[in-house]
mmCIF file of C-alpha atoms and ligand atoms in Angstrom:
data_model
loop_
_atom_site.group_PDB
_atom_site.id
_atom_site.type_symbol
_atom_site.label_atom_id
_atom_site.label_comp_id
_atom_site.label_asym_id
_atom_site.label_seq_id
_atom_site.Cartn_x
_atom_site.Cartn_y
_atom_site.Cartn_z
ATOM 1 C CA GLY A 1 -49.111 6.811 27.106
ATOM 2 C CA GLY A 2 -50.607 7.774 30.351
ATOM 3 C CA GLY A 3 -50.667 5.987 33.913
ATOM 4 C CA ALA A 4 -51.795 3.046 34.781
ATOM 5 C CA GLY A 5 -55.655 2.318 34.834
ATOM 6 C CA ALA A 6 -57.724 3.489 37.470
ATOM 7 C CA ALA A 7 -60.489 0.679 36.911
ATOM 8 C CA GLY A 8 -60.249 -2.227 39.214
ATOM 9 C CA HIS A 9 -58.622 -5.329 38.123
ATOM 10 C CA TRP A 10 -58.388 -8.648 40.124
ATOM 11 C CA GLU A 11 -56.523 -11.712 40.173
ATOM 12 C CA GLY A 12 -57.207 -13.761 37.180
ATOM 13 C CA GLU A 13 -58.723 -10.816 35.234
ATOM 14 C CA PRO A 14 -56.174 -9.901 32.236
ATOM 15 C CA LEU A 15 -54.335 -6.599 33.315
ATOM 16 C CA GLN A 16 -56.255 -3.734 31.624
ATOM 17 C CA LEU A 17 -53.723 -2.289 28.825
ATOM 18 C CA ASP A 18 -52.532 1.289 28.836
ATOM 19 C CA THR A 19 -55.292 2.049 26.112
ATOM 20 C CA HIS A 20 -57.949 2.475 28.318
ATOM 21 C CA ALA A 21 -60.065 5.098 28.276
ATOM 22 C CA PRO A 22 -59.396 8.222 30.612
ATOM 23 C CA GLN A 23 -62.463 9.176 33.070
ATOM 24 C CA ASP A 24 -64.790 11.326 31.137
ATOM 25 C CA ALA A 25 -63.005 11.187 27.612
ATOM 26 C CA ALA A 26 -65.061 10.829 24.581
ATOM 27 C CA VAL A 27 -63.941 7.612 22.961
ATOM 28 C CA LEU A 28 -63.826 7.065 19.424
ATOM 29 C CA ASP A 29 -63.534 3.225 18.923
ATOM 30 C CA ILE A 30 -61.974 3.554 15.133
ATOM 31 C CA ASP A 31 -58.968 2.592 13.842
ATOM 32 C CA PRO A 32 -57.514 5.561 11.979
ATOM 33 C CA TYR A 33 -54.441 3.495 10.308
ATOM 34 C CA SER A 34 -57.109 0.696 8.914
ATOM 35 C CA ILE A 35 -57.015 0.447 5.311
ATOM 36 C CA GLU A 36 -60.908 1.089 5.661
ATOM 37 C CA VAL A 37 -59.936 4.535 7.105
ATOM 38 C CA LEU A 38 -57.120 5.277 4.574
ATOM 39 C CA GLU A 39 -59.575 4.531 1.582
ATOM 40 C CA ASP A 40 -62.462 6.623 3.232
ATOM 41 C CA LEU A 41 -60.735 9.687 4.894
ATOM 42 C CA GLU A 42 -63.699 12.075 4.484
ATOM 43 C CA SER A 43 -65.587 9.849 7.102
ATOM 44 C CA TRP A 44 -63.139 9.653 9.304
ATOM 45 C CA HIS A 45 -62.388 13.584 9.165
ATOM 46 C CA ARG A 46 -66.075 14.121 9.737
ATOM 47 C CA ARG A 47 -66.261 12.040 12.722
ATOM 48 C CA LEU A 48 -63.233 14.187 14.055
ATOM 49 C CA LEU A 49 -65.061 17.415 12.855
ATOM 50 C CA ASP A 50 -68.705 16.770 14.020
ATOM 51 C CA GLY A 51 -68.077 15.466 17.466
ATOM 52 C CA PRO A 52 -66.107 16.489 20.500
ATOM 53 C CA PRO A 53 -62.784 18.330 19.675
ATOM 54 C CA VAL A 54 -60.795 15.679 21.620
ATOM 55 C CA VAL A 55 -61.198 12.339 21.631
ATOM 56 C CA TRP A 56 -59.534 8.969 23.103
ATOM 57 C CA ILE A 57 -58.597 6.411 20.550
ATOM 58 C CA PRO A 58 -58.672 3.123 22.562
ATOM 59 C CA LYS A 59 -57.147 1.016 19.750
ATOM 60 C CA TYR A 60 -53.784 2.756 20.568
ATOM 61 C CA GLY A 61 -54.241 4.640 23.589
ATOM 62 C CA PHE A 62 -54.035 8.071 22.337
ATOM 63 C CA TRP A 63 -56.251 11.442 21.762
ATOM 64 C CA ALA A 64 -57.225 12.850 18.445
ATOM 65 C CA ILE A 65 -57.760 16.380 17.386
ATOM 66 C CA GLY A 66 -58.972 17.487 13.722
ATOM 67 C CA GLN A 67 -60.768 20.959 14.124
ATOM 68 C CA HIS A 68 -58.810 23.932 12.804
ATOM 69 C CA ASP A 69 -58.430 26.122 15.429
ATOM 70 C CA VAL A 70 -57.649 23.168 18.196
ATOM 71 C CA VAL A 71 -54.722 21.557 15.901
ATOM 72 C CA SER A 72 -53.464 24.991 15.256
ATOM 73 C CA LYS A 73 -53.281 25.794 19.048
ATOM 74 C CA VAL A 74 -51.646 22.346 20.025
ATOM 75 C CA PHE A 75 -48.902 22.999 16.878
ATOM 76 C CA SER A 76 -48.417 26.385 18.096
ATOM 77 C CA ASN A 77 -47.355 25.420 21.907
ATOM 78 C CA TRP A 78 -44.286 23.331 21.730
ATOM 79 C CA LYS A 79 -43.774 23.852 25.528
ATOM 80 C CA LEU A 80 -46.603 21.960 26.279
ATOM 81 C CA PHE A 81 -46.865 19.838 23.054
ATOM 82 C CA CYS A 82 -43.543 18.820 22.070
ATOM 83 C CA SER A 83 -41.970 17.498 19.156
ATOM 84 C CA SER A 84 -39.118 16.129 20.817
ATOM 85 C CA ARG A 85 -40.329 12.934 22.171
ATOM 86 C CA GLY A 86 -41.722 12.097 18.388
ATOM 87 C CA VAL A 87 -44.349 12.947 15.798
ATOM 88 C CA GLY A 88 -45.206 9.496 15.626
ATOM 89 C CA ILE A 89 -47.183 7.135 17.693
ATOM 90 C CA GLU A 90 -44.026 6.237 19.677
ATOM 91 C CA ASP A 91 -42.840 8.065 22.480
ATOM 92 C CA LEU A 92 -39.150 8.693 21.659
ATOM 93 C CA THR A 93 -38.266 8.590 25.594
ATOM 94 C CA THR A 94 -39.191 5.072 26.007
ATOM 95 C CA SER A 95 -38.793 3.693 22.547
ATOM 96 C CA THR A 96 -35.931 3.057 19.911
ATOM 97 C CA PRO A 97 -36.803 4.832 16.627
ATOM 98 C CA TRP A 98 -35.818 3.106 13.293
ATOM 99 C CA ARG A 99 -33.132 5.580 13.116
ATOM 100 C CA LYS A 100 -31.606 8.434 14.921
ATOM 101 C CA PRO A 101 -34.240 11.250 15.663
ATOM 102 C CA SER A 102 -34.432 14.330 13.142
ATOM 103 C CA ILE A 103 -32.896 17.438 14.748
ATOM 104 C CA ILE A 104 -35.623 19.561 12.617
ATOM 105 C CA LEU A 105 -38.594 17.565 12.538
ATOM 106 C CA GLU A 106 -38.122 15.733 16.335
ATOM 107 C CA ALA A 107 -37.011 18.665 18.319
ATOM 108 C CA ASP A 108 -37.841 21.290 20.292
ATOM 109 C CA PRO A 109 -36.029 24.912 21.056
ATOM 110 C CA PRO A 110 -33.230 25.357 22.048
ATOM 111 C CA GLU A 111 -31.894 22.548 20.033
ATOM 112 C CA HIS A 112 -34.254 22.803 17.140
ATOM 113 C CA THR A 113 -33.050 26.630 16.678
ATOM 114 C CA ASN A 114 -29.560 26.473 15.119
ATOM 115 C CA ALA A 115 -30.477 23.137 12.917
ATOM 116 C CA LYS A 116 -33.773 25.611 12.034
ATOM 117 C CA LYS A 117 -31.150 28.557 11.321
ATOM 118 C CA ALA A 118 -29.102 26.368 9.077
ATOM 119 C CA MET A 119 -31.817 24.912 7.073
ATOM 120 C CA MET A 120 -33.581 28.401 6.455
ATOM 121 C CA ARG A 121 -29.797 29.623 4.978
ATOM 122 C CA ALA A 122 -29.720 26.663 2.723
ATOM 123 C CA MET A 123 -33.418 27.318 1.505
ATOM 124 C CA SER A 124 -33.089 31.401 1.565
ATOM 125 C CA LYS A 125 -34.941 33.471 -0.778
ATOM 126 C CA ASP A 126 -32.028 33.783 -2.897
ATOM 127 C CA THR A 127 -31.107 30.402 -3.384
ATOM 128 C CA VAL A 128 -34.791 29.367 -4.406
ATOM 129 C CA ALA A 129 -34.695 32.190 -6.761
ATOM 130 C CA ALA A 130 -31.444 30.829 -8.037
ATOM 131 C CA LEU A 131 -33.129 27.244 -8.290
ATOM 132 C CA GLU A 132 -35.794 28.626 -10.699
ATOM 133 C CA PRO A 133 -33.937 28.537 -14.134
ATOM 134 C CA GLY A 134 -33.104 25.028 -13.634
ATOM 135 C CA PHE A 135 -36.555 23.794 -12.141
ATOM 136 C CA GLN A 136 -38.124 26.068 -15.256
ATOM 137 C CA ALA A 137 -35.733 24.323 -17.820
ATOM 138 C CA TYR A 138 -36.265 20.951 -16.752
ATOM 139 C CA ALA A 139 -40.079 21.489 -16.294
ATOM 140 C CA GLU A 140 -40.080 22.750 -20.072
ATOM 141 C CA GLU A 141 -37.728 19.243 -21.471
ATOM 142 C CA LEU A 142 -40.068 17.161 -19.284
ATOM 143 C CA ILE A 143 -43.594 18.781 -20.739
ATOM 144 C CA THR A 144 -42.095 18.487 -24.007
ATOM 145 C CA ARG A 145 -41.284 14.870 -23.823
ATOM 146 C CA LEU A 146 -44.669 14.349 -22.261
ATOM 147 C CA LEU A 147 -46.614 15.721 -24.893
ATOM 148 C CA ALA A 148 -44.769 14.250 -27.957
ATOM 149 C CA ALA A 149 -45.777 10.478 -26.174
ATOM 150 C CA ASP A 150 -49.216 8.756 -27.189
ATOM 151 C CA SER A 151 -49.804 9.037 -23.460
ATOM 152 C CA PHE A 152 -48.276 9.154 -20.087
ATOM 153 C CA ASP A 153 -48.729 8.340 -16.737
ATOM 154 C CA LEU A 154 -49.424 11.525 -14.449
ATOM 155 C CA ALA A 155 -48.200 10.017 -11.330
ATOM 156 C CA HIS A 156 -44.905 8.090 -12.547
ATOM 157 C CA ASP A 157 -43.974 9.997 -15.569
ATOM 158 C CA PHE A 158 -44.803 13.556 -14.059
ATOM 159 C CA ALA A 159 -45.602 13.907 -10.473
ATOM 160 C CA GLU A 160 -42.601 11.831 -9.348
ATOM 161 C CA ASP A 161 -40.446 12.232 -12.052
ATOM 162 C CA PHE A 162 -40.079 16.163 -11.592
ATOM 163 C CA PRO A 163 -39.026 16.360 -8.245
ATOM 164 C CA LEU A 164 -37.028 13.323 -7.992
ATOM 165 C CA LYS A 165 -34.701 15.319 -10.796
ATOM 166 C CA VAL A 166 -35.054 18.840 -9.864
ATOM 167 C CA PHE A 167 -34.487 18.299 -6.034
ATOM 168 C CA PRO A 168 -31.680 16.091 -5.784
ATOM 169 C CA ASP A 169 -29.971 18.297 -8.248
ATOM 170 C CA ALA A 170 -30.694 21.398 -5.794
ATOM 171 C CA ILE A 171 -29.167 19.542 -2.909
ATOM 172 C CA GLY A 172 -26.135 18.460 -5.317
ATOM 173 C CA MET A 173 -26.523 14.962 -4.997
ATOM 174 C CA PRO A 174 -25.023 12.732 -7.849
ATOM 175 C CA ALA A 175 -27.492 11.598 -10.684
ATOM 176 C CA GLU A 176 -27.738 7.569 -9.988
ATOM 177 C CA ASN A 177 -30.454 5.683 -7.943
ATOM 178 C CA ARG A 178 -32.429 8.751 -6.893
ATOM 179 C CA ARG A 179 -35.666 6.629 -7.202
ATOM 180 C CA ASN A 180 -34.400 5.187 -3.844
ATOM 181 C CA MET A 181 -35.728 8.358 -2.281
ATOM 182 C CA LEU A 182 -39.080 6.851 -2.650
ATOM 183 C CA PRO A 183 -39.221 3.863 -0.394
ATOM 184 C CA TYR A 184 -36.556 5.599 1.851
ATOM 185 C CA ALA A 185 -39.016 8.521 2.183
ATOM 186 C CA SER A 186 -42.659 6.061 2.461
ATOM 187 C CA LEU A 187 -40.569 4.767 5.535
ATOM 188 C CA ALA A 188 -39.929 8.366 6.970
ATOM 189 C CA PHE A 189 -43.729 8.783 6.897
ATOM 190 C CA ASN A 190 -45.286 5.758 7.815
ATOM 191 C CA ALA A 191 -42.714 4.710 10.405
ATOM 192 C CA GLY A 192 -44.865 7.269 12.434
ATOM 193 C CA GLY A 193 -47.763 4.819 12.263
ATOM 194 C CA PRO A 194 -48.456 1.564 14.261
ATOM 195 C CA GLU A 195 -46.981 -1.906 13.322
ATOM 196 C CA ASN A 196 -49.533 -2.892 11.325
ATOM 197 C CA GLU A 197 -48.903 -3.997 7.726
ATOM 198 C CA ILE A 198 -48.559 -0.770 5.525
ATOM 199 C CA ARG A 199 -45.510 0.076 8.161
ATOM 200 C CA LEU A 200 -43.944 -3.483 8.021
ATOM 201 C CA ASN A 201 -44.146 -3.085 4.182
ATOM 202 C CA ALA A 202 -42.709 0.284 3.864
ATOM 203 C CA LEU A 203 -40.031 -1.344 6.129
ATOM 204 C CA LYS A 204 -39.406 -4.191 3.870
ATOM 205 C CA GLN A 205 -39.264 -1.900 0.723
ATOM 206 C CA ALA A 206 -37.012 0.798 2.477
ATOM 207 C CA VAL A 207 -34.512 -2.042 4.139
ATOM 208 C CA PRO A 208 -32.188 -2.299 0.816
ATOM 209 C CA VAL A 209 -31.824 1.661 0.355
ATOM 210 C CA ILE A 210 -31.317 2.767 3.788
ATOM 211 C CA PRO A 211 -27.275 2.377 3.546
ATOM 212 C CA TRP A 212 -27.680 4.075 0.226
ATOM 213 C CA ALA A 213 -29.611 6.868 1.639
ATOM 214 C CA GLU A 214 -27.025 7.319 4.693
ATOM 215 C CA GLN A 215 -24.134 7.030 2.225
ATOM 216 C CA GLN A 216 -25.976 10.463 0.516
ATOM 217 C CA THR A 217 -25.860 12.711 3.645
ATOM 218 C CA LEU A 218 -21.935 12.405 3.517
ATOM 219 C CA ARG A 219 -20.006 15.606 2.482
ATOM 220 C CA GLU A 220 -18.068 13.527 0.095
ATOM 221 C CA SER A 221 -21.221 12.109 -1.356
ATOM 222 C CA LEU A 222 -21.971 15.343 -2.714
ATOM 223 C CA VAL A 223 -21.092 16.196 -6.127
ATOM 224 C CA GLY A 224 -21.193 19.827 -6.315
ATOM 225 C CA PRO A 225 -22.546 22.880 -4.419
ATOM 226 C CA GLY A 226 -25.937 22.930 -3.482
ATOM 227 C CA LEU A 227 -28.283 22.908 -0.335
ATOM 228 C CA GLY A 228 -26.424 20.097 0.810
ATOM 229 C CA GLU A 229 -22.816 21.519 0.689
ATOM 230 C CA THR A 230 -24.273 24.991 2.421
ATOM 231 C CA LEU A 231 -25.352 22.780 5.214
ATOM 232 C CA TYR A 232 -22.002 21.889 5.764
ATOM 233 C CA VAL A 233 -20.458 25.212 5.155
ATOM 234 C CA CYS A 234 -23.191 26.133 8.152
ATOM 235 C CA ALA A 235 -20.746 23.465 10.047
ATOM 236 C CA ASP A 236 -17.572 24.876 9.262
ATOM 237 C CA GLU A 237 -18.682 28.011 10.296
ATOM 238 C CA GLY A 238 -19.820 26.699 13.580
ATOM 239 C CA LEU A 239 -23.712 27.491 13.689
ATOM 240 C CA ILE A 240 -24.041 23.661 13.651
ATOM 241 C CA THR A 241 -22.227 20.715 14.175
ATOM 242 C CA HIS A 242 -20.715 18.461 11.005
ATOM 243 C CA ASP A 243 -22.914 15.517 12.056
ATOM 244 C CA GLU A 244 -25.985 17.749 12.297
ATOM 245 C CA ALA A 245 -25.374 18.957 9.065
ATOM 246 C CA ARG A 246 -25.387 15.386 7.798
ATOM 247 C CA LEU A 247 -28.688 15.068 9.867
ATOM 248 C CA LEU A 248 -30.123 17.865 7.690
ATOM 249 C CA VAL A 249 -28.757 16.478 4.667
ATOM 250 C CA ARG A 250 -30.737 13.527 5.504
ATOM 251 C CA SER A 251 -34.064 15.530 6.359
ATOM 252 C CA LEU A 252 -33.688 17.061 2.853
ATOM 253 C CA ILE A 253 -33.479 13.301 1.309
ATOM 254 C CA SER A 254 -36.458 12.067 3.773
ATOM 255 C CA ALA A 255 -38.812 14.857 3.286
ATOM 256 C CA GLY A 256 -38.189 16.591 0.060
ATOM 257 C CA VAL A 257 -40.079 14.298 -2.578
ATOM 258 C CA ASP A 258 -42.659 12.706 -1.115
ATOM 259 C CA THR A 259 -45.082 15.582 -0.106
ATOM 260 C CA THR A 260 -44.007 17.606 -3.315
ATOM 261 C CA ILE A 261 -45.128 14.249 -5.509
ATOM 262 C CA SER A 262 -48.372 13.849 -3.939
ATOM 263 C CA GLY A 263 -48.843 17.830 -4.092
ATOM 264 C CA LEU A 264 -48.230 17.910 -7.749
ATOM 265 C CA GLY A 265 -50.262 14.821 -8.131
ATOM 266 C CA ALA A 266 -53.134 16.061 -6.196
ATOM 267 C CA THR A 267 -52.881 19.389 -8.293
ATOM 268 C CA LEU A 268 -52.887 17.987 -11.490
ATOM 269 C CA ARG A 269 -55.787 15.439 -10.690
ATOM 270 C CA PHE A 270 -58.073 17.993 -9.219
ATOM 271 C CA LEU A 271 -57.829 20.020 -12.744
ATOM 272 C CA ALA A 272 -58.476 17.217 -14.333
ATOM 273 C CA GLU A 273 -61.566 16.361 -12.518
ATOM 274 C CA ASN A 274 -62.512 20.078 -12.354
ATOM 275 C CA PRO A 275 -62.102 21.117 -16.384
ATOM 276 C CA ASP A 276 -63.585 24.436 -15.022
ATOM 277 C CA GLN A 277 -60.956 25.273 -13.072
ATOM 278 C CA TRP A 278 -58.380 23.859 -15.729
ATOM 279 C CA GLU A 279 -59.819 26.762 -17.949
ATOM 280 C CA LEU A 280 -59.636 29.408 -15.631
ATOM 281 C CA LEU A 281 -55.752 28.436 -14.550
ATOM 282 C CA LYS A 282 -54.988 28.423 -18.512
ATOM 283 C CA ALA A 283 -56.551 31.693 -18.894
ATOM 284 C CA ASP A 284 -54.632 33.244 -16.079
ATOM 285 C CA PRO A 285 -51.356 31.396 -15.147
ATOM 286 C CA SER A 286 -50.835 33.316 -12.145
ATOM 287 C CA LEU A 287 -53.434 31.386 -10.552
ATOM 288 C CA ALA A 288 -51.398 28.694 -10.290
ATOM 289 C CA ARG A 289 -49.837 29.267 -7.015
ATOM 290 C CA PRO A 290 -53.441 29.205 -5.131
ATOM 291 C CA ALA A 291 -54.234 26.306 -7.452
ATOM 292 C CA PHE A 292 -51.583 24.250 -5.819
ATOM 293 C CA GLU A 293 -52.198 25.556 -2.384
ATOM 294 C CA GLU A 294 -55.922 24.669 -2.761
ATOM 295 C CA ALA A 295 -54.784 21.075 -3.884
ATOM 296 C CA VAL A 296 -52.198 20.783 -0.986
ATOM 297 C CA ARG A 297 -55.104 21.767 1.385
ATOM 298 C CA LYS A 298 -57.617 19.425 -0.476
ATOM 299 C CA ALA A 299 -55.142 16.471 -0.642
ATOM 300 C CA SER A 300 -52.986 16.874 2.839
ATOM 301 C CA PRO A 301 -50.000 15.346 1.801
ATOM 302 C CA VAL A 302 -48.974 14.585 5.347
ATOM 303 C CA HIS A 303 -52.633 13.711 6.936
ATOM 304 C CA ALA A 304 -51.261 13.915 10.574
ATOM 305 C CA PHE A 305 -48.591 14.396 13.267
ATOM 306 C CA PHE A 306 -48.404 13.913 16.796
ATOM 307 C CA ARG A 307 -47.218 15.866 19.847
ATOM 308 C CA THR A 308 -46.671 14.776 23.118
ATOM 309 C CA ALA A 309 -48.045 16.622 26.474
ATOM 310 C CA ASN A 310 -44.775 17.384 28.541
ATOM 311 C CA GLU A 311 -47.108 17.994 31.628
ATOM 312 C CA ASP A 312 -50.611 17.669 32.535
ATOM 313 C CA THR A 313 -52.844 20.044 30.590
ATOM 314 C CA GLU A 314 -55.810 20.411 28.605
ATOM 315 C CA ILE A 315 -57.354 20.586 25.494
ATOM 316 C CA ALA A 316 -60.551 22.264 24.636
ATOM 317 C CA GLY A 317 -61.608 21.275 27.786
ATOM 318 C CA THR A 318 -60.402 17.689 28.085
ATOM 319 C CA LYS A 319 -57.695 16.669 30.637
ATOM 320 C CA ILE A 320 -54.591 15.686 29.265
ATOM 321 C CA ARG A 321 -51.792 13.744 31.370
ATOM 322 C CA GLU A 322 -48.016 14.456 30.584
ATOM 323 C CA GLY A 323 -46.997 11.772 28.127
ATOM 324 C CA ASP A 324 -50.291 11.249 26.397
ATOM 325 C CA LYS A 325 -49.834 11.491 22.657
ATOM 326 C CA ILE A 326 -51.651 13.666 20.388
ATOM 327 C CA MET A 327 -52.588 12.803 17.133
ATOM 328 C CA CYS A 328 -53.312 16.166 15.309
ATOM 329 C CA ASN A 329 -55.046 15.790 12.036
ATOM 330 C CA LEU A 330 -53.789 18.319 9.466
ATOM 331 C CA ALA A 331 -56.089 16.731 6.487
ATOM 332 C CA ALA A 332 -59.130 17.319 9.176
ATOM 333 C CA ALA A 333 -58.275 20.527 9.799
ATOM 334 C CA ASN A 334 -57.707 21.270 6.168
ATOM 335 C CA ARG A 335 -61.388 20.448 5.880
ATOM 336 C CA ASP A 336 -62.646 22.340 8.638
ATOM 337 C CA PRO A 337 -65.732 24.041 7.565
ATOM 338 C CA ARG A 338 -65.505 26.383 10.568
ATOM 339 C CA LYS A 339 -62.337 27.824 8.930
ATOM 340 C CA PHE A 340 -63.058 27.081 5.220
ATOM 341 C CA GLU A 341 -66.077 28.040 3.448
ATOM 342 C CA ASN A 342 -66.882 25.080 1.531
ATOM 343 C CA PRO A 343 -63.843 23.069 2.404
HETATM 344 C C1 OVM B 401 -36.924 14.667 8.813
HETATM 345 C C2 OVM B 401 -38.429 14.660 8.359
HETATM 346 C C3 OVM B 401 -38.877 15.749 8.253
HETATM 347 C C4 OVM B 401 -40.139 15.965 8.032
HETATM 348 C C5 OVM B 401 -40.910 14.571 7.371
HETATM 349 C C6 OVM B 401 -40.419 13.792 7.530
HETATM 350 C C7 OVM B 401 -41.847 12.127 7.983
HETATM 351 C C8 OVM B 401 -38.886 13.563 7.900
HETATM 352 O O1 OVM B 401 -36.590 16.207 9.169
HETATM 353 O O2 OVM B 401 -36.076 13.845 8.317
HETATM 354 O O3 OVM B 401 -40.806 12.618 7.462
#
């Protein structure tokens, strides 16, 4: 985003890209979406946390932030830093996204308000409490089966298996083809990045299952009561339209398993790597929730979402122009020593 380069160019010199650094911007010449960075997230996050609070990433022409208080402030101000122009690199006002934007993730008030109300109703405290026995029963069944085996794969047989069973059950989805949710979710998350190999690969893997995913969002595809049907009842009652109910079911299918799988996997992995913590948890199972919360903090199943500046403004003293994209690095914020002691 942003305006044309102020730096003079003349006949014969290639036109400067929109990715020029704005005047006085602190520049961080790094590709946050490169394999090298993804394999060494800590150094990228350290550079965000140890340097100036707002840096310009020239490779793509967006801002990046990572300090907890700065990220928090941007996320709390939807009027200035909106979601409706997209939470990935692309500005939805000028690009064609891979699918119709989400009405809960890529939306702001007032459009966002009733969508959120419907979602809150579908996942009310009572509904969630009613889901618990089924989740519990399958957890017992799964653990019994895994313990009977000679060995099992923690990621595939546990972290993926559990959410892929209980969550689609909760939505009211049919039993078949649920693993299709994995490539679909992978695209939902990777679509927010640049057109690199990771994104192209996610697209390639997901393309065959996109029609399946769209089909699953229809009311007649649901096989029983559940979160999906509750969303359609919200439409029957006029809170949202039936097309919006369909898009909210799509949100459940898009975002319901990926982060849960990462969170469960990270929790068990960290416990395996820290046997003293495992002993503490075994001695006091009520520590399960804080253990999970801590794993999610440390692993950040979502690394970053973008916001778009809705008008000229500033962040921590840096001038931001209308249309500028801001990469808000949750994963860095979760490791900010200003916020967390010994993060
Ligand atoms: C959605 C949705 C919500 C959160 C994450 C996501 C990045 C999608 O509403 O579809 O994937």
